[in-house]
Tab-separated table of C-alpha atoms in Angstrom:
chain	number	residue	atom	x	y	z
A	210	MET	CA	95.096	-31.675	81.500
A	211	SER	CA	92.360	-33.752	82.840
A	212	THR	CA	88.918	-32.649	83.461
A	213	TYR	CA	87.374	-32.447	86.745
A	214	LEU	CA	83.250	-31.244	87.940
A	215	PHE	CA	83.238	-27.946	89.168
A	216	GLN	CA	86.920	-27.371	88.339
A	217	GLU	CA	86.197	-23.343	87.366
A	218	ALA	CA	83.744	-23.050	90.867
A	219	ARG	CA	85.372	-20.418	92.915
A	220	ILE	CA	85.239	-20.626	96.352
A	221	GLY	CA	81.310	-19.174	97.653
A	222	ASP	CA	79.909	-20.085	94.031
A	223	VAL	CA	76.587	-22.552	94.292
A	224	VAL	CA	77.299	-25.813	92.344
A	225	GLU	CA	74.306	-27.940	91.388
A	226	LEU	CA	74.277	-31.883	91.102
A	227	ASP	CA	71.376	-34.199	91.231
A	228	GLY	CA	69.342	-31.625	92.654
A	229	GLN	CA	71.116	-31.292	95.576
A	230	ARG	CA	73.049	-27.423	95.892
A	231	MET	CA	76.225	-27.058	97.465
A	232	GLU	CA	78.986	-24.213	98.672
A	233	VAL	CA	81.976	-24.598	97.156
A	234	LYS	CA	84.246	-23.653	100.464
A	235	ARG	CA	87.560	-23.138	101.365
A	236	ASN	CA	88.634	-26.634	102.512
A	237	GLN	CA	91.214	-26.523	105.378
A	238	GLY	CA	90.471	-31.012	106.587
A	239	HIS	CA	87.140	-30.405	105.415
A	240	CYS	CA	86.618	-33.567	104.147
A	241	PRO	CA	84.290	-35.005	106.256
A	242	LEU	CA	81.684	-32.657	105.555
A	243	CYS	CA	81.831	-32.331	102.320
A	244	PHE	CA	78.793	-33.536	99.966
A	245	PHE	CA	81.423	-36.319	98.661
A	246	HIS	CA	82.728	-38.121	101.477
A	247	LYS	CA	81.055	-40.857	101.157
A	248	ARG	CA	80.226	-40.691	97.874
A	249	ILE	CA	83.281	-41.136	94.655
A	250	CYS	CA	84.656	-37.986	94.940
A	251	SER	CA	87.648	-39.199	92.030
A	252	GLY	CA	87.248	-36.899	89.237
A	253	VAL	CA	85.480	-33.559	91.442
A	254	ALA	CA	87.802	-31.338	91.160
A	255	CYS	CA	88.503	-30.347	95.307
A	256	THR	CA	91.941	-29.785	95.114
A	257	SER	CA	94.297	-27.765	94.760
A	258	TRP	CA	96.255	-28.692	91.576
A	259	GLU	CA	92.476	-30.256	90.903
A	260	ARG	CA	91.291	-26.547	90.723
A	261	GLU	CA	91.354	-22.952	88.472
A	262	GLU	CA	91.548	-20.807	91.026
A	263	GLY	CA	95.105	-22.840	92.609
A	264	THR	CA	92.662	-22.951	96.056
A	265	PRO	CA	91.659	-26.581	97.561
A	266	ALA	CA	87.727	-26.747	98.383
A	267	TYR	CA	84.710	-29.292	99.582
A	268	TYR	CA	81.120	-28.676	98.524
A	269	LYS	CA	79.384	-28.445	101.739
A	270	PRO	CA	75.316	-29.528	101.161
A	271	ILE	CA	72.920	-26.749	101.342
A	272	PRO	CA	70.158	-27.439	103.244
A	273	LYS	CA	67.397	-28.206	100.680
A	274	ARG	CA	64.203	-26.101	101.990
A	275	LYS	CA	60.747	-27.744	103.421
A	276	LYS	CA	57.390	-27.050	101.146
A	277	SER	CA	55.750	-25.766	104.705
A	278	ASN	CA	51.482	-25.222	103.931
A	279	HIS	CA	51.329	-22.736	106.113
A	280	HIS	CA	52.480	-19.323	104.848
A	281	HIS	CA	53.202	-16.623	106.532
A	282	PRO	CA	53.042	-13.280	105.448
A	283	SER	CA	55.956	-10.626	106.401
A	284	PRO	CA	55.048	-8.016	108.926
A	285	ASN	CA	55.014	-5.846	106.978
A	286	THR	CA	52.446	-7.069	104.092
A	287	LYS	CA	49.608	-4.950	104.880
A	288	LYS	CA	46.157	-6.576	104.959
A	289	TYR	CA	42.503	-4.390	103.816
A	290	HIS	CA	39.318	-4.933	105.004
A	291	GLY	CA	36.236	-3.482	103.321
A	292	THR	CA	36.384	-1.288	100.509
A	293	THR	CA	38.501	2.768	100.696
């Protein structure tokens, strides 16, 4: 049996490649939404026979969080002024 990238990943798992995080989702014709759609996708486990789970999958990119200069405290954060 050949080895494919992410063949052991299960539906719902989060995987990472070159700093990009992706959620493994059940594929029901979602290839255009896949991280690998416009990239070379050969060697990536997405069809049922390539995956240990036996379920076709696609890799939905997880957007990177923007770094913010602002810190908004939680509404539950208590601020103390002065001394006690």
